[in-house]
GROMACS .gro file of C-alpha atoms in nm:
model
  397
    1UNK     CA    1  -2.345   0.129  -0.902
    2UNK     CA    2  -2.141   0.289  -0.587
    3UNK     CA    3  -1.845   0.391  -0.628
    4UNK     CA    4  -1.735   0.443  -0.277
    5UNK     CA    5  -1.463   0.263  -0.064
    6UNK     CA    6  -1.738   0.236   0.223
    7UNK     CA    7  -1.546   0.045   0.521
    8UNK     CA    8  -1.224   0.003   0.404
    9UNK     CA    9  -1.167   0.371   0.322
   10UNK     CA   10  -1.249   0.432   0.729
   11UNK     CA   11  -0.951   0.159   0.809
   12UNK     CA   12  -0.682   0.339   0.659
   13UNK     CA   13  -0.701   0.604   0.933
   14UNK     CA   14  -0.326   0.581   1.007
   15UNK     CA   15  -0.012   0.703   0.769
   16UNK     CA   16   0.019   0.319   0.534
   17UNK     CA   17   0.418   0.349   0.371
   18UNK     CA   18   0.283   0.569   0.053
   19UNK     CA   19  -0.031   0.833  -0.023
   20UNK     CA   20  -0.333   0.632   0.039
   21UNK     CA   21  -0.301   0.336   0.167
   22UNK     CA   22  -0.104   0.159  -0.047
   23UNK     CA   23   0.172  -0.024   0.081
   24UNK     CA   24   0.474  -0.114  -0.195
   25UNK     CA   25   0.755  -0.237   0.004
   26UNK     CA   26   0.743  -0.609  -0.035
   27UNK     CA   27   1.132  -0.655  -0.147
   28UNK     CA   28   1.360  -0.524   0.091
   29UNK     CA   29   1.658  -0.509  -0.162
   30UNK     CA   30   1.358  -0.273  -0.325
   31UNK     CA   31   1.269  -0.085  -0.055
   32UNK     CA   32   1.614   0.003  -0.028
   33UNK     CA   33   1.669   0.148  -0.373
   34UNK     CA   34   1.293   0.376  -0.279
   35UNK     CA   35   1.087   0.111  -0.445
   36UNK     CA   36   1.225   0.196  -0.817
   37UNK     CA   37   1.214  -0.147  -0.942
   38UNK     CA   38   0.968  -0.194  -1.262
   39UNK     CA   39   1.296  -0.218  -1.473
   40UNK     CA   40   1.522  -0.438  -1.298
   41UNK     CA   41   1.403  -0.610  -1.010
   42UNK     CA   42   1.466  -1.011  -1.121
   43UNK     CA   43   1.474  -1.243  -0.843
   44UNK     CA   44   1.082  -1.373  -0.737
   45UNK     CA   45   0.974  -1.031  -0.605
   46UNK     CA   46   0.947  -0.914  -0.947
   47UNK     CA   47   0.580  -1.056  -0.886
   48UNK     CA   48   0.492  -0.763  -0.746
   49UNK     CA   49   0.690  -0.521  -0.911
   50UNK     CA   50   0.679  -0.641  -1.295
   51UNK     CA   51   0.549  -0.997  -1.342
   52UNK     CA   52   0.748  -1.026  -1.677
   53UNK     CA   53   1.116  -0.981  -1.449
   54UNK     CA   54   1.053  -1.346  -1.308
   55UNK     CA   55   1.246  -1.520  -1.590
   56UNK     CA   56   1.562  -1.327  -1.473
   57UNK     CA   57   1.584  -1.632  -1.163
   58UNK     CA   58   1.830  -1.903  -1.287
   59UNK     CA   59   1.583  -2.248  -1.171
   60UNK     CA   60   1.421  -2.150  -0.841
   61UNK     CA   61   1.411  -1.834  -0.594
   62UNK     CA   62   1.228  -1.798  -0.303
   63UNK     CA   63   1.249  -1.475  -0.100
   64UNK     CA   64   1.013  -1.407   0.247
   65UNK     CA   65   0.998  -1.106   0.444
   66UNK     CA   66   0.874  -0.895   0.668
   67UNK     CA   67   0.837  -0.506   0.641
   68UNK     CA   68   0.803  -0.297   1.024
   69UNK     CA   69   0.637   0.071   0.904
   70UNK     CA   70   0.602   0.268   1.206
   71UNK     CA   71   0.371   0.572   1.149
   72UNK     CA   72   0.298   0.869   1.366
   73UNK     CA   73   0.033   1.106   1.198
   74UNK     CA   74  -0.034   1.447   1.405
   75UNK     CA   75  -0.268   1.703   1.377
   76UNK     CA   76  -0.307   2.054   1.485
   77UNK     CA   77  -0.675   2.215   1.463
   78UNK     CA   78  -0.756   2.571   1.404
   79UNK     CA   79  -0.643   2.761   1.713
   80UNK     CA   80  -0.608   2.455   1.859
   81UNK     CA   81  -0.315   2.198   2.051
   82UNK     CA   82  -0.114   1.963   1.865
   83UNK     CA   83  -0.268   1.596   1.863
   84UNK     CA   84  -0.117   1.244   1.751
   85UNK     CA   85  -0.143   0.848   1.743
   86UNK     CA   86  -0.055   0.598   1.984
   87UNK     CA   87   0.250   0.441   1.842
   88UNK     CA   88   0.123   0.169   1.662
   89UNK     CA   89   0.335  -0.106   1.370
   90UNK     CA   90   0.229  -0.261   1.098
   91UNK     CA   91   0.411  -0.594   0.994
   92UNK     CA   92   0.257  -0.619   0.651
   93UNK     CA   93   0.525  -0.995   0.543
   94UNK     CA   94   0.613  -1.142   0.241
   95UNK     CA   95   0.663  -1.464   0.009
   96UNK     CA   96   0.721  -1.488  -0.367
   97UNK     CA   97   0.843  -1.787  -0.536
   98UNK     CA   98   0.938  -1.848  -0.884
   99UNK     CA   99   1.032  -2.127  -1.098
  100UNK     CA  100   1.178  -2.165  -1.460
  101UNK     CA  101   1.166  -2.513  -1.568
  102UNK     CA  102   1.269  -2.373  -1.930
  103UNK     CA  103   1.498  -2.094  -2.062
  104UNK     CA  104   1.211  -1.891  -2.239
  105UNK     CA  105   0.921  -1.993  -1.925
  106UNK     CA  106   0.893  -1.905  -1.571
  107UNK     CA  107   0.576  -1.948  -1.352
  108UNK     CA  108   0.549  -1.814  -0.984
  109UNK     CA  109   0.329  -1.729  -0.653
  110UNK     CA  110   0.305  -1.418  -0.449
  111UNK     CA  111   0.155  -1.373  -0.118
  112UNK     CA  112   0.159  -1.020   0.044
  113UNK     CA  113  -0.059  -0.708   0.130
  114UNK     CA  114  -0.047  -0.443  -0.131
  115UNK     CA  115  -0.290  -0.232   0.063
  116UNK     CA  116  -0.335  -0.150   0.491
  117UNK     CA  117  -0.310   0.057   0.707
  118UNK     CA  118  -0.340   0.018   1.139
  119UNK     CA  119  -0.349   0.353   1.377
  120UNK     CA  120  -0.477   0.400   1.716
  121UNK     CA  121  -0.543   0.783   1.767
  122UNK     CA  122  -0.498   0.939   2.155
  123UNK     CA  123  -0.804   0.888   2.365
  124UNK     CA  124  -0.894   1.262   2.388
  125UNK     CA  125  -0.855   1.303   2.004
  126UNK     CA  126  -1.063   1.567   1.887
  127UNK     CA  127  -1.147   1.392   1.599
  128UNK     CA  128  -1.249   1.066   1.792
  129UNK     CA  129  -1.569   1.050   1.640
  130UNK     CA  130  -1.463   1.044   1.270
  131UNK     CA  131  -1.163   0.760   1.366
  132UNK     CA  132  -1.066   0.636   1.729
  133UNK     CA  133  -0.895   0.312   1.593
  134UNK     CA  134  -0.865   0.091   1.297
  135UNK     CA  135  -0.647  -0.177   1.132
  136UNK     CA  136  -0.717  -0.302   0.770
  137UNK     CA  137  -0.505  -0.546   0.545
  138UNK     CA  138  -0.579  -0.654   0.185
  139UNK     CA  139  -0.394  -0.938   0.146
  140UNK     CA  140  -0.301  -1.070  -0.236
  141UNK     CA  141  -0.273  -1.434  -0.349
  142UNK     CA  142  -0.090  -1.396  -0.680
  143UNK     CA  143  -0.008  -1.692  -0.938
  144UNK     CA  144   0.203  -1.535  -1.188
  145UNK     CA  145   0.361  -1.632  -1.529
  146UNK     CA  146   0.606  -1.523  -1.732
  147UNK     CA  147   0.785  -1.594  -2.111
  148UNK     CA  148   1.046  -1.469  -2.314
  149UNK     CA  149   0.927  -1.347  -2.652
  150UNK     CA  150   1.247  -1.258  -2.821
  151UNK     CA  151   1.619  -1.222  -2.675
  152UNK     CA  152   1.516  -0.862  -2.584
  153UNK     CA  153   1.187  -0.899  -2.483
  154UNK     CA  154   0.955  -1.037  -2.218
  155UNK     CA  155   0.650  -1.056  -2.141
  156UNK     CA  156   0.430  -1.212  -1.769
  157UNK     CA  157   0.130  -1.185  -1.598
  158UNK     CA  158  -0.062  -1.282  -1.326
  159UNK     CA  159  -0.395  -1.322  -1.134
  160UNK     CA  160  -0.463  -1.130  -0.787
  161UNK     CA  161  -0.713  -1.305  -0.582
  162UNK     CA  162  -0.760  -1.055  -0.279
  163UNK     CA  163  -0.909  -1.094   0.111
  164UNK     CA  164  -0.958  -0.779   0.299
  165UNK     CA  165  -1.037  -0.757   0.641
  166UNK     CA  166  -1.116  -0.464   0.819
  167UNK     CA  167  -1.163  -0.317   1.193
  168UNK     CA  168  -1.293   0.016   1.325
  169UNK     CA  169  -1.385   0.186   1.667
  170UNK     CA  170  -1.534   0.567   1.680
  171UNK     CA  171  -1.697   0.748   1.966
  172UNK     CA  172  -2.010   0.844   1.933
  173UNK     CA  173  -2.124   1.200   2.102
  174UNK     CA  174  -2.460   1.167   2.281
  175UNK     CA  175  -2.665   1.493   2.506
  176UNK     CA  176  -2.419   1.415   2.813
  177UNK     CA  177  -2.210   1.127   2.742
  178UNK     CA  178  -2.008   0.880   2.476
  179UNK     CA  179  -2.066   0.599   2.339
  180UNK     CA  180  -1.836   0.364   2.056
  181UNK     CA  181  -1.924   0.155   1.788
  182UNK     CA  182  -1.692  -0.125   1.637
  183UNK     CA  183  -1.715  -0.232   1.292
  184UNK     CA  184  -1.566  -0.549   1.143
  185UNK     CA  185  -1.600  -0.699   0.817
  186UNK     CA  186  -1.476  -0.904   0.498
  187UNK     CA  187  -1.431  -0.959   0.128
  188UNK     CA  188  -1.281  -1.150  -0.141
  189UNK     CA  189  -1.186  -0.994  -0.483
  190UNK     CA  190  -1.011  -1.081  -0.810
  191UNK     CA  191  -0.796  -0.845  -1.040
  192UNK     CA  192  -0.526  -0.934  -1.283
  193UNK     CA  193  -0.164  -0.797  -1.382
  194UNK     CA  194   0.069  -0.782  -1.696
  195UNK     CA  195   0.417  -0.688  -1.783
  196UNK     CA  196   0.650  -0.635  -1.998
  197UNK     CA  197   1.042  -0.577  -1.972
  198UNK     CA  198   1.275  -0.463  -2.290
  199UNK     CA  199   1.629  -0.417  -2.342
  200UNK     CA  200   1.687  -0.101  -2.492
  201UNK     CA  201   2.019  -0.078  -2.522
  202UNK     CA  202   2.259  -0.464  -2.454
  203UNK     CA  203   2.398  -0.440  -2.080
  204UNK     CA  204   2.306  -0.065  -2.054
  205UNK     CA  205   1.947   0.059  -2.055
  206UNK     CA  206   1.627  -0.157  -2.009
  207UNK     CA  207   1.274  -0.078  -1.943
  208UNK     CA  208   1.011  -0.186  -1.792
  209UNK     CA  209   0.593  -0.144  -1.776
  210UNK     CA  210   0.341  -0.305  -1.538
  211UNK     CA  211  -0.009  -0.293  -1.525
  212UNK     CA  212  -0.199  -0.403  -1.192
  213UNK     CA  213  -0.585  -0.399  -1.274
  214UNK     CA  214  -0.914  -0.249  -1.064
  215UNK     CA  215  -1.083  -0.507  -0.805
  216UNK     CA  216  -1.359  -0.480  -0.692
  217UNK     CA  217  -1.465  -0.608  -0.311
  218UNK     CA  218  -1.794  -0.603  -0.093
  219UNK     CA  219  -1.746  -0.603   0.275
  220UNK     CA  220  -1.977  -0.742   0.523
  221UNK     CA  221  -1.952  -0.776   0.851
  222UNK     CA  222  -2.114  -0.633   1.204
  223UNK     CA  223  -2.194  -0.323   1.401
  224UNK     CA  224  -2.179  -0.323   1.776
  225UNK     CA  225  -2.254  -0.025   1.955
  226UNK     CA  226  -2.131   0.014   2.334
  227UNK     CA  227  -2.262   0.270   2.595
  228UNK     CA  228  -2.568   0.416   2.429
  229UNK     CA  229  -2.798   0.566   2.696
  230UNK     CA  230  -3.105   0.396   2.705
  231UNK     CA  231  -3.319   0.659   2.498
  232UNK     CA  232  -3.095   0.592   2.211
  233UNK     CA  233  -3.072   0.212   2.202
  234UNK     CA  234  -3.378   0.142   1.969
  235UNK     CA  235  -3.204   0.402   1.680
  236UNK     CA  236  -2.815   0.215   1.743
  237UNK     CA  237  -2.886  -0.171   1.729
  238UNK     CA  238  -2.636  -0.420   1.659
  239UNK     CA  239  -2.670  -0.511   1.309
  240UNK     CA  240  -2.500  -0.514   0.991
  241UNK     CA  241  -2.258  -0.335   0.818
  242UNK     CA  242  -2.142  -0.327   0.446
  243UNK     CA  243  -1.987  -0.174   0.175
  244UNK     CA  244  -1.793  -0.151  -0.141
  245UNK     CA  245  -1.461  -0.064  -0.252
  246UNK     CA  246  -1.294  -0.061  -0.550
  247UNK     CA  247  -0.903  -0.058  -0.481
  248UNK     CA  248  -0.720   0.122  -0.775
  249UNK     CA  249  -0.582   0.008  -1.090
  250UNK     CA  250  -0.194   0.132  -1.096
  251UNK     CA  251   0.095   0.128  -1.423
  252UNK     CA  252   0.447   0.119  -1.308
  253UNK     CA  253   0.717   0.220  -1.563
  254UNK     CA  254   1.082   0.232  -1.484
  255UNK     CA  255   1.385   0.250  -1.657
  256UNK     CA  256   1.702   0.142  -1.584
  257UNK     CA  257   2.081   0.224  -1.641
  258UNK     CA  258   2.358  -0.020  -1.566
  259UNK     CA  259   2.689   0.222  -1.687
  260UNK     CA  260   2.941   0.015  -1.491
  261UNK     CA  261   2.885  -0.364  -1.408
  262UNK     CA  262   2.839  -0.327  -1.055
  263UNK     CA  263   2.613  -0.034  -1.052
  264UNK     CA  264   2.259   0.039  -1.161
  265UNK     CA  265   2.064   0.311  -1.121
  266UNK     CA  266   1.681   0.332  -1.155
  267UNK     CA  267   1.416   0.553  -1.167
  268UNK     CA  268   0.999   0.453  -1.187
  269UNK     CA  269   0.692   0.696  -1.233
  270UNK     CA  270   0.380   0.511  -1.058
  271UNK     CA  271   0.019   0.620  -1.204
  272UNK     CA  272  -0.274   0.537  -0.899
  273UNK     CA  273  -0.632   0.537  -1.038
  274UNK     CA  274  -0.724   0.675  -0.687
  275UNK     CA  275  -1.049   0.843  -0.862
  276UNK     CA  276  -1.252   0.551  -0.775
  277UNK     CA  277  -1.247   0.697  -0.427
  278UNK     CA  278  -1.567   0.986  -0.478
  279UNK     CA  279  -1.715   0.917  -0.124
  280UNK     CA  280  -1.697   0.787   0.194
  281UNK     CA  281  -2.006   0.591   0.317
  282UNK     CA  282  -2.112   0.334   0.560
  283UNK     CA  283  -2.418   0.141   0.485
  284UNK     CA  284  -2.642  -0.085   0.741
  285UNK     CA  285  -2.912  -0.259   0.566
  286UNK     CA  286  -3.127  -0.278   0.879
  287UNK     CA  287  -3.100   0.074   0.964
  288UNK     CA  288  -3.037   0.285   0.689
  289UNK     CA  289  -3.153   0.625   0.838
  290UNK     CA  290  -2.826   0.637   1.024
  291UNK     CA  291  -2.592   0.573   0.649
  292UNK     CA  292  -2.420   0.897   0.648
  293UNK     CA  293  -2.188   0.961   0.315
  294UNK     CA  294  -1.950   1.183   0.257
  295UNK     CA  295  -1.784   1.320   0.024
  296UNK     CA  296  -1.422   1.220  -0.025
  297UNK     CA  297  -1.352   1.307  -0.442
  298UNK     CA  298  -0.979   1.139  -0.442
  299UNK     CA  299  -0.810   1.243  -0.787
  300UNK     CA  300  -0.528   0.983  -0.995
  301UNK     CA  301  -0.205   1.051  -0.890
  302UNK     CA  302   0.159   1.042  -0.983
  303UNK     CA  303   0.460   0.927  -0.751
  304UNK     CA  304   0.833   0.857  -0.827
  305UNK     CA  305   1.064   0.666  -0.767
  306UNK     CA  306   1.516   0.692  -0.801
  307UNK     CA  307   1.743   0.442  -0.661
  308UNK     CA  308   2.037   0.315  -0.689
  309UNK     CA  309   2.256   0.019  -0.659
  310UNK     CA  310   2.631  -0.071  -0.604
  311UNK     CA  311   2.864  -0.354  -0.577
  312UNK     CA  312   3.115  -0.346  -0.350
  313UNK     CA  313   3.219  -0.645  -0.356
  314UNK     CA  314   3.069  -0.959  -0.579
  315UNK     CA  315   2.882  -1.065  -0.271
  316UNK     CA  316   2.790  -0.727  -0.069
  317UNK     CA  317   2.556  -0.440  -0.242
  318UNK     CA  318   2.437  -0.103  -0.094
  319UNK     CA  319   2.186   0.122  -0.192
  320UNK     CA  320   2.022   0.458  -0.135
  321UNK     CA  321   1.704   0.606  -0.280
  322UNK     CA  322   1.476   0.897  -0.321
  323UNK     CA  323   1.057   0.940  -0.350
  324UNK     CA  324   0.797   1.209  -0.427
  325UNK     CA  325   0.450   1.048  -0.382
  326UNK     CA  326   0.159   1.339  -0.333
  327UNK     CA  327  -0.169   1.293  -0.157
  328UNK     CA  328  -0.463   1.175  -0.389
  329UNK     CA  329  -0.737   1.363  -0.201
  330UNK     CA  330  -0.806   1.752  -0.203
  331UNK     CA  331  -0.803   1.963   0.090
  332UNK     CA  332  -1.182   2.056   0.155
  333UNK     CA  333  -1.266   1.674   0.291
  334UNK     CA  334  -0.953   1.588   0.433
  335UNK     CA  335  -1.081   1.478   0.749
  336UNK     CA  336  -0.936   1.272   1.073
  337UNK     CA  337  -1.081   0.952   0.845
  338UNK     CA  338  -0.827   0.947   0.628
  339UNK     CA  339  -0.566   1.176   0.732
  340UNK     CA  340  -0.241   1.214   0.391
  341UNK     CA  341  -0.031   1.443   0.309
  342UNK     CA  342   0.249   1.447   0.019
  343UNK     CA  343   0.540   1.219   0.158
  344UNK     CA  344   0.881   1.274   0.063
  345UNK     CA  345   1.138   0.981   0.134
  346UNK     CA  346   1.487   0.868   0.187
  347UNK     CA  347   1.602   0.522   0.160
  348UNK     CA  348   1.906   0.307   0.184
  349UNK     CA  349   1.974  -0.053   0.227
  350UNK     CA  350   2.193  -0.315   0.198
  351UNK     CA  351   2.258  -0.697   0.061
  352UNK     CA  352   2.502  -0.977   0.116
  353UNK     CA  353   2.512  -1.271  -0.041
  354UNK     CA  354   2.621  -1.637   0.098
  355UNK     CA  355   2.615  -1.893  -0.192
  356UNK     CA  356   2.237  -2.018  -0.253
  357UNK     CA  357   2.133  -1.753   0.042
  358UNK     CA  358   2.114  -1.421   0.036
  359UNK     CA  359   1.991  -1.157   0.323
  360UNK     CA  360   1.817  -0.779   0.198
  361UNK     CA  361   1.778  -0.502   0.456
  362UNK     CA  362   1.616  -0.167   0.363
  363UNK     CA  363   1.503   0.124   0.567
  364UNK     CA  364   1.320   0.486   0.454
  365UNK     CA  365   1.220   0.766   0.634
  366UNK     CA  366   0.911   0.933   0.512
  367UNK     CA  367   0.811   1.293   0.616
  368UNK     CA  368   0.464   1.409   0.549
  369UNK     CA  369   0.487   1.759   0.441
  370UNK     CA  370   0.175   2.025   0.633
  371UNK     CA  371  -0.117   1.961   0.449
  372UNK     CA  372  -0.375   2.164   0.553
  373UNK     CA  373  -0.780   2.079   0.594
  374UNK     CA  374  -1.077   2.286   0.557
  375UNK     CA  375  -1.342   2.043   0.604
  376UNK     CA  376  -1.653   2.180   0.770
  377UNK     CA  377  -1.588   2.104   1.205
  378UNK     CA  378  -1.297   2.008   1.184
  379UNK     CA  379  -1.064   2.241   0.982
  380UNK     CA  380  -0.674   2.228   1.044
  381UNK     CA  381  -0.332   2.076   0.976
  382UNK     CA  382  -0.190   1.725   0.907
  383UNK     CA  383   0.191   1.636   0.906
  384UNK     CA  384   0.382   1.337   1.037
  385UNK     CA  385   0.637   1.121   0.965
  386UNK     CA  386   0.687   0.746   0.918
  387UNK     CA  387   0.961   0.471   0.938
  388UNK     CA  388   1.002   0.166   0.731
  389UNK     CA  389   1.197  -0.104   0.822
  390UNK     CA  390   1.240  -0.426   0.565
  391UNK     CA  391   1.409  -0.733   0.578
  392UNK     CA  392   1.400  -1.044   0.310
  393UNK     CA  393   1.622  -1.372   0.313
  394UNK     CA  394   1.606  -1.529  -0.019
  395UNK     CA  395   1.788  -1.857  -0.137
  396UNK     CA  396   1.844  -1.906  -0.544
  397UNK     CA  397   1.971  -2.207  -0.734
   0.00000   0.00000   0.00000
C-alpha cells in the first residue's frame, strides 16, 4: 500500500491559512476568535467545527461565506537573493445549514474546502523545477446529525464525501533549454466525523471533542509536456498521471469559559495525523522510468487555538484571537514543493446582528517564522506571511 500524497502534496506549493495545507476558517465569527471553536461554536458552522454544537440553532440557520487568504511565501537560498510568489488569492466559500425539527434532534449539510492551497512562484524562481505553479482544492460535502443525550450532553456526527482537484506546472531543465509539464487530475473520497459537547459546569465551563476521520483519494488525471527538444520527446510523452493521498485524520478539543454573560473566552488544542505524509511521488503508468519519489517524512502535529468573545451590545460582538500552529515536516526535505514554516497568528473580528440576519467579519495575520532547509540542491530559508480575510451572513429563526 503507498502511503504517499503523490499529486496533491505537489499542489499545496503556496502558504494554505495553517501548517500544511489545511485550511480551517469556514466561520468568520470563528476565524475571528483564531479558530477556537470546538466548545462553543452553535449556529450551523458547528459542522465543521464539532458536529454535536448543531442542536444549539433554535429551528433553522443557514450561514454562507467566503474566506480571501492572501499568501506570500519567500525564500532566500544559501548565499543566495531573496525570492517570492506572484501574489496570488484563494477564495476557499462556505455553506452550512442546520435544522432541528425536535428539541433533543438536529440534522444538517456542509459544503466547504477543508484542504487547498493556490501559489504562482516568480518566473526566474530558482526552484522552478520542483514548483512553478499550482492550485488544489478538496472540497467536502458533509451531511451531519446531531442529538441530545442528556440535559448536559450531546452528541453528532457526520459523513465527508470529498472531490479534489488538482493543477501543477514545473520547468523542466534540458542540455540548453526549458521545457514545462502540466499536471491535472481528480478524486472522490469518503471519511466520517463525531462529536461530542458537555457542560461542565451550568452557564460557565463547557467542553467540547471532535473527531474528523482519514480519507483516502486516488487522483488521475494527465501529463502534458511543452517545449521538449526533439531528442527528448520519445522519454516525455503525454500520458497519464496518478496518485494517492491520504488527507489526515484530526481531534479538536476546546474548552470554553463564559464568566460574564456577554463574554466567552475559548481556547482549542488541534491534533493533525500529518504522518501519513512519508513521501512525495508522482507516478505515470505508461512511463514509469521517469516516477521519481521523494522523501517527505511529515510527523503529527499540535496547534492551538485562544479567542475570545464580547458583547457590546445585545446585537454587536467583537473578538480577538491568538494561534501557534508548527510545521509538520522536518527540515532535511523541506523543499520549494511544499514550502511551511511554524505560523504564529493574530485575529480579530466582529458581528452584528439584525433580527433573523446576522453579518460575521474576521481577519488574521499569520507570520511564518525562518524555517530553514537543508535539502540536497536546494538548501536555504523559508519565511512569509499571510492574510485572511472572512466574511459570513447567516439568517436564524
Amino acid at each position: 500500500m503507498k502511503k504517499t500524497l503523490s499529486l496533491v502534496a505537489l499542489l499545496a506549493a503556496g502558504s494554505s491559512q495553517a501548517a500544511g495545507f489545511q485550511i480551517n476558517t469556514h466561520s468568520a465569527r470563528s476565524t475571528g476568535m483564531g479558530n477556537a471553536a470546538a466548545a462553543w461554536l452553535e449556529d450551523s458552522s458547528a459542522i465543521y467545527s464539532n458536529a454535536a454544537n448543531i442542536l444549539g440553532v433554535n429551528k433553522l440557520d443557514v450561514t454562507v461565506g467566503d474566506t480571501g487568504i492572501l499568501p506570500g511565501i519567500k525564500f532566500t537560498p544559501v548565499n543566495g537573493a531573496e525570492q517570492g510568489q506572484k501574489t496570488t488569492l484563494s477564495p476557499p466559500p462556505h455553506l452550512f445549514i442546520a435544522y432541528k425539527p425536535f428539541d433533543k434532534f438536529a440534522v444538517g449539510l456542509g459544503v466547504y474546502t477543508p484542504f487547498g492551497a493556490n501559489s504562482r512562484w516568480v518566473d526566474d524562481f530558482v526552484g522552478r523545477f520542483k514548483a512553478q505553479e499550482s492550485a488544489m482544492a478538496i472540497y467536502n460535502i458533509n451531511p451531519t446529525a446531531a442529538y441530545q443525550l442528556h440535559e448536559r450532553f450531546r452528541v453528532g456526527a457526520g459523513v465527508n464525501i470529498y472531490r479534489g482537484t488538482l493543477e501543477l506546472k514545473r520547468a523542466l531543465g534540458f542540455v540548453e533549454s526549458e521545457g514545462q509539464v502540466h499536471l491535472g487530475g481528480s478524486s472522490w473520497g469518503v471519511g466520517y466525523n463525531i462529536g461530542v459537547q458537555a457542560i461542565v459546569v451550568p452557564k460557565l465551563i463547557t467542553m467540547g471533542l471532535h473527531y474528523r476521520s482519514s480519507a483516502d483519494l486516488t487522483f488521475k488525471g494527465n501529463a502534458d509536456f511543452q517545449n521538449v527538444p526533439a531528442e527528448f520527446q520519445a522519454r516525455l510523452p503525454d500520458g497519464r498521471v496518478e496518485g494517492d493521498v491520504t488527507l489526515p485524520a484530526t481531534v479538536a478539543w476546546g474548552l470554553a469559559f463564559t464568566p460574564l454573560d456577554n463574554l466567552t473566552v475559548a481556547f482549542d488544542a488541534n491534533w493533525v495525523d500529518w504522518s501519513s505524509f512519508q513521501e512525495l511521488a508522482i507516478e505515470f503508468p505508461d512511463n514509469p522510468a521517469i516516477n521519481n519519489p521523494l522523501p517527505k517524512r511529515w510527523r503529527a502535529k499540535w496547534n492551538y487555538h485562544l479567542g475570545g468573545e464580547y458583547g457590546v451590545t445585545p446585537d454587536l460582538q467583537v473578538r480577538a484571537g491568538l494561534i501557534y500552529d508548527p510545521a509538520p515536516g522536518p527540515h532535511g526535505t523541506l523543499t520549494p514543493d511544499l514550502p511551511d514554516a511554524d505560523r504564529f497568528g493574530v485575529s480579530v473580528g466582529a458581528g452584528y446582528r439584525w433580527n433573523s440576519l446576522r453579518a460575521d467579519f474576521g481577519y488574521q495575520f499569520v507570520t511564518l517564522a525562518d524555517n530553514e532547509s537543508y535539502a540536497p540542491g536546494i538548501s536555504g530559508t523559508y519565511n512569509g506571511s499571510a492574510h485572511v480575510f472572512g466574511l459570513t451572513l447567516g439568517y436564524s429563526m
